[in-house]
Coordinates of C-alpha atoms in Angstrom, one line a residue:
Chain A
D1 CA 111.7 103.3 114.7
T2 CA 111.6 103.8 110.9
G3 CA 109.9 100.5 110.2
V4 CA 113.1 99.0 108.7
S5 CA 114.3 96.0 110.7
Q6 CA 117.7 94.3 110.7
N7 CA 118.8 91.0 112.2
P8 CA 120.9 90.2 114.0
R9 CA 121.6 93.4 115.8
H10 CA 125.0 92.2 116.9
K11 CA 127.3 89.5 115.6
I12 CA 130.7 88.4 116.9
T13 CA 132.6 86.0 114.7
K14 CA 136.0 84.6 114.2
R15 CA 138.2 85.5 111.3
G16 CA 137.5 83.2 108.3
Q17 CA 133.9 82.5 109.2
N18 CA 131.0 83.4 107.0
V19 CA 128.2 85.7 108.2
T20 CA 124.8 86.7 106.9
F21 CA 122.7 89.7 107.8
R22 CA 119.1 90.3 107.0
C23 CA 117.1 93.5 106.3
D24 CA 113.4 93.8 106.1
P25 CA 112.2 97.0 104.5
I26 CA 109.2 99.1 104.9
S27 CA 106.6 97.2 102.9
E28 CA 105.9 99.7 100.1
H29 CA 109.6 100.7 99.7
N30 CA 111.0 99.1 96.6
R31 CA 114.5 100.5 96.8
L32 CA 116.9 99.0 99.3
Y33 CA 120.4 100.1 100.1
W34 CA 123.3 98.6 102.1
Y35 CA 125.9 100.9 103.7
R36 CA 128.9 100.2 106.0
Q37 CA 130.0 102.5 108.8
T38 CA 133.3 102.3 110.7
L39 CA 134.1 104.2 113.8
G40 CA 134.5 107.9 113.3
Q41 CA 133.3 107.8 109.7
G42 CA 130.1 108.4 107.8
P43 CA 128.3 105.5 106.2
E44 CA 129.7 104.3 102.9
F45 CA 127.6 103.0 100.1
L46 CA 127.9 99.3 99.3
T47 CA 125.0 98.4 96.9
Y48 CA 121.4 99.0 96.2
F49 CA 118.4 97.1 94.8
Q50 CA 115.3 98.2 92.8
N51 CA 112.9 95.4 93.7
E52 CA 114.9 92.2 93.2
A53 CA 117.4 93.8 90.7
Q54 CA 120.8 94.7 92.1
L55 CA 121.5 97.9 90.2
E56 CA 124.8 99.2 91.6
K57 CA 127.7 97.8 93.5
S58 CA 130.5 99.9 95.1
R59 CA 134.2 99.0 94.6
L60 CA 134.1 98.5 98.4
L61 CA 132.1 95.4 97.8
S62 CA 134.8 92.8 97.2
D63 CA 134.1 89.3 95.9
R64 CA 133.8 88.1 99.5
F65 CA 130.6 90.2 99.8
S66 CA 127.3 89.2 98.1
A67 CA 123.9 90.7 98.5
E68 CA 120.5 89.4 97.4
R69 CA 116.9 90.4 97.4
P70 CA 115.3 87.4 95.9
K71 CA 111.6 88.4 95.9
G72 CA 112.0 92.1 96.1
S73 CA 111.1 92.1 99.8
F74 CA 113.8 91.3 102.4
S75 CA 117.5 91.4 101.5
T76 CA 120.5 89.5 102.8
L77 CA 124.2 90.6 102.9
E78 CA 126.7 87.8 103.2
I79 CA 130.4 88.1 104.0
Q80 CA 132.5 85.1 103.3
R81 CA 135.9 84.4 104.9
T82 CA 135.5 87.4 107.2
E83 CA 138.6 89.6 108.0
Q84 CA 139.2 91.9 111.0
G85 CA 138.8 94.8 108.6
D86 CA 135.2 93.8 108.1
S87 CA 134.3 94.9 111.6
A88 CA 131.8 97.7 111.2
M89 CA 128.2 98.6 111.5
Y90 CA 126.2 97.4 108.5
L91 CA 123.2 99.6 107.7
C92 CA 120.2 99.0 105.6
A93 CA 118.1 101.8 104.2
T94 CA 115.0 101.9 102.1
R95 CA 112.9 104.4 100.2
P96 CA 109.9 104.4 97.9
T97 CA 110.2 105.3 94.2
S98 CA 106.8 107.1 94.0
G99 CA 105.7 110.4 95.3
G100 CA 109.1 112.2 94.8
E101 CA 110.4 111.2 98.2
E102 CA 114.1 110.8 98.1
T103 CA 114.8 110.3 101.8
Q104 CA 116.4 107.0 102.7
Y105 CA 115.2 105.5 106.0
F106 CA 117.7 103.5 108.0
G107 CA 117.3 100.4 110.0
P108 CA 119.0 99.9 113.4
G109 CA 122.0 98.3 111.8
T110 CA 124.0 95.1 112.5
R111 CA 127.2 95.6 114.4
L112 CA 129.8 93.1 113.3
L113 CA 133.0 92.3 115.3
V114 CA 135.5 90.0 113.7
L115 CA 138.0 88.5 116.2
Chain B
Q1 CA 139.3 113.0 97.6
K2 CA 136.2 113.2 99.8
E3 CA 133.2 114.5 98.2
V4 CA 131.4 115.8 101.3
E5 CA 133.4 117.6 104.0
Q6 CA 132.4 118.4 107.5
N7 CA 134.3 119.7 110.5
S8 CA 134.5 116.7 112.8
G9 CA 134.3 118.9 115.9
P10 CA 133.7 118.4 118.7
L11 CA 131.4 121.5 118.7
S12 CA 130.3 122.6 122.1
V13 CA 127.3 124.9 122.5
P14 CA 125.6 126.2 125.7
E15 CA 122.0 125.1 126.2
G16 CA 119.5 127.5 124.7
A17 CA 122.1 128.9 122.1
I18 CA 122.1 128.3 118.4
A19 CA 124.3 125.5 117.0
S20 CA 125.6 126.0 113.5
L21 CA 126.8 122.9 111.5
N22 CA 128.5 123.3 108.1
C23 CA 129.1 121.0 105.2
T24 CA 130.8 121.6 101.8
Y25 CA 130.7 119.3 98.8
S26 CA 132.8 119.0 95.7
D27 CA 130.5 117.4 93.2
R28 CA 128.5 120.1 91.4
G29 CA 126.2 117.4 90.1
S30 CA 124.9 116.9 93.7
Q31 CA 121.2 117.9 93.8
S32 CA 119.7 116.7 97.0
F33 CA 121.1 117.1 100.6
F34 CA 120.2 115.5 103.9
W35 CA 121.1 116.1 107.5
Y36 CA 121.0 113.0 109.7
R37 CA 121.4 112.8 113.5
Q38 CA 123.2 109.8 114.9
Y39 CA 123.4 109.0 118.6
S40 CA 126.3 106.9 119.8
G41 CA 125.8 103.3 118.8
K42 CA 122.6 104.0 116.9
S43 CA 121.7 104.3 113.2
P44 CA 121.3 107.7 111.4
E45 CA 117.9 109.4 111.8
L46 CA 116.7 112.0 109.3
I47 CA 116.5 115.6 110.5
M48 CA 116.1 117.6 107.3
S49 CA 116.2 117.2 103.6
I50 CA 116.8 120.2 101.2
Y51 CA 116.7 120.2 97.4
S52 CA 116.6 123.9 96.4
N53 CA 118.7 126.9 97.1
G54 CA 117.7 128.9 100.2
D55 CA 116.4 128.1 103.6
K56 CA 114.1 125.3 104.9
E57 CA 112.7 125.5 108.4
D58 CA 111.2 122.7 110.5
G59 CA 110.6 123.5 114.1
R60 CA 114.0 124.4 115.8
F61 CA 115.9 123.2 112.7
T62 CA 116.8 125.3 109.6
A63 CA 118.7 123.9 106.7
Q64 CA 120.4 126.2 104.2
L65 CA 121.6 125.3 100.7
N66 CA 123.8 127.4 98.4
K67 CA 124.6 125.5 95.3
A68 CA 126.8 128.2 93.8
S69 CA 129.1 128.0 96.8
Q70 CA 128.6 124.2 97.2
Y71 CA 127.6 124.8 100.9
V72 CA 125.0 123.3 103.1
S73 CA 124.4 124.2 106.7
L74 CA 122.1 123.2 109.6
L75 CA 121.1 125.6 112.4
I76 CA 119.6 124.3 115.6
R77 CA 117.9 127.0 117.7
D78 CA 117.3 126.8 121.4
S79 CA 119.7 123.9 121.7
Q80 CA 118.8 121.1 124.1
P81 CA 121.0 118.5 125.8
S82 CA 119.1 115.9 123.8
D83 CA 120.5 117.5 120.6
S84 CA 124.0 116.2 121.6
A85 CA 124.9 113.7 118.9
T86 CA 126.9 113.4 115.7
Y87 CA 125.3 115.2 112.7
L88 CA 125.9 113.7 109.3
C89 CA 125.6 115.7 106.1
A90 CA 124.9 113.6 102.9
G91 CA 124.3 114.5 99.3
S92 CA 123.1 112.6 96.2
D93 CA 123.3 113.3 92.5
F94 CA 120.2 113.4 90.3
G95 CA 119.7 109.9 89.1
N96 CA 122.4 108.6 91.3
E97 CA 121.0 106.5 94.1
K98 CA 123.8 106.5 96.6
L99 CA 124.1 108.9 99.4
T100 CA 127.6 110.3 100.0
F101 CA 128.2 111.1 103.6
G102 CA 130.6 113.4 105.4
T103 CA 132.4 112.1 108.4
G104 CA 130.0 113.9 110.7
T105 CA 130.3 116.7 113.3
R106 CA 130.0 115.7 117.0
L107 CA 127.8 118.3 118.8
T108 CA 127.7 118.6 122.6
I109 CA 125.1 120.8 124.2
I110 CA 126.4 122.0 127.6
P111 CA 123.6 122.4 130.3

C-alpha cells in the first residue's frame, strides 16, 4: 500500500452514462497524475496537477474527460457519455516536488467496464 | 512510434536463476528511468529507479542504464515464484512530468 487511495475500485456502467473517479494522494505529495491502462498495454499519461493547477493534458484526454483538483488535495476524473472504448484501468499516481524524489507512487486503480 | 520498447515475452526462468529484462528508448532527452512490477489485476509497484549511467543494485535487483545505447535493463537474481509478474519500464524527460511506459514484459518463474 503506497498511501494513495482511489475510489471506487470497480465501476460497471452502461454506454452513455457519466462516471466520476476519485484519487486521494499521499498528504505531502503536491503532484498528482492520471494514467489509463488497457489490457496488455503499459499505462498511458492523461493529465497532471501541481497543487490545484492542471499543467498538462494528453491528446488522449478528449472533451468528454475532465479532471479537477479543487483544493490541491484529492482529485476527480469524470468521463461523460461513456463509450465502450473507455473500458480500462484508471490509475492515479502522486509524488512530492521536494527532496529530488522523482518516483511516482500509484494507487490501486479504478477498473471501469462500459457495457 | 513507441518511445519505450520492451519484449512482451512471456519470459520463463527457472527458480533460482537470473532473469534479465530489457528496454530500449528512442527519446535521447529521457533522463530518468523506472522499473515497475505489476501483478495481474493490480497497479504498478516501483522496483527500481535509475538516473545515471551504470549499475544500481538493491537486494536481488540490479538496474543498468546506458544512455549512449539508449538501453535500460533489470536483472533479478535468485528468481522466486513471487517474482512472476509483468515488469514495466518507464522513462521521463528532464522537466517533463509524464512517465512513458513500455508495454511490459511478462515474467514467469518456474518452480
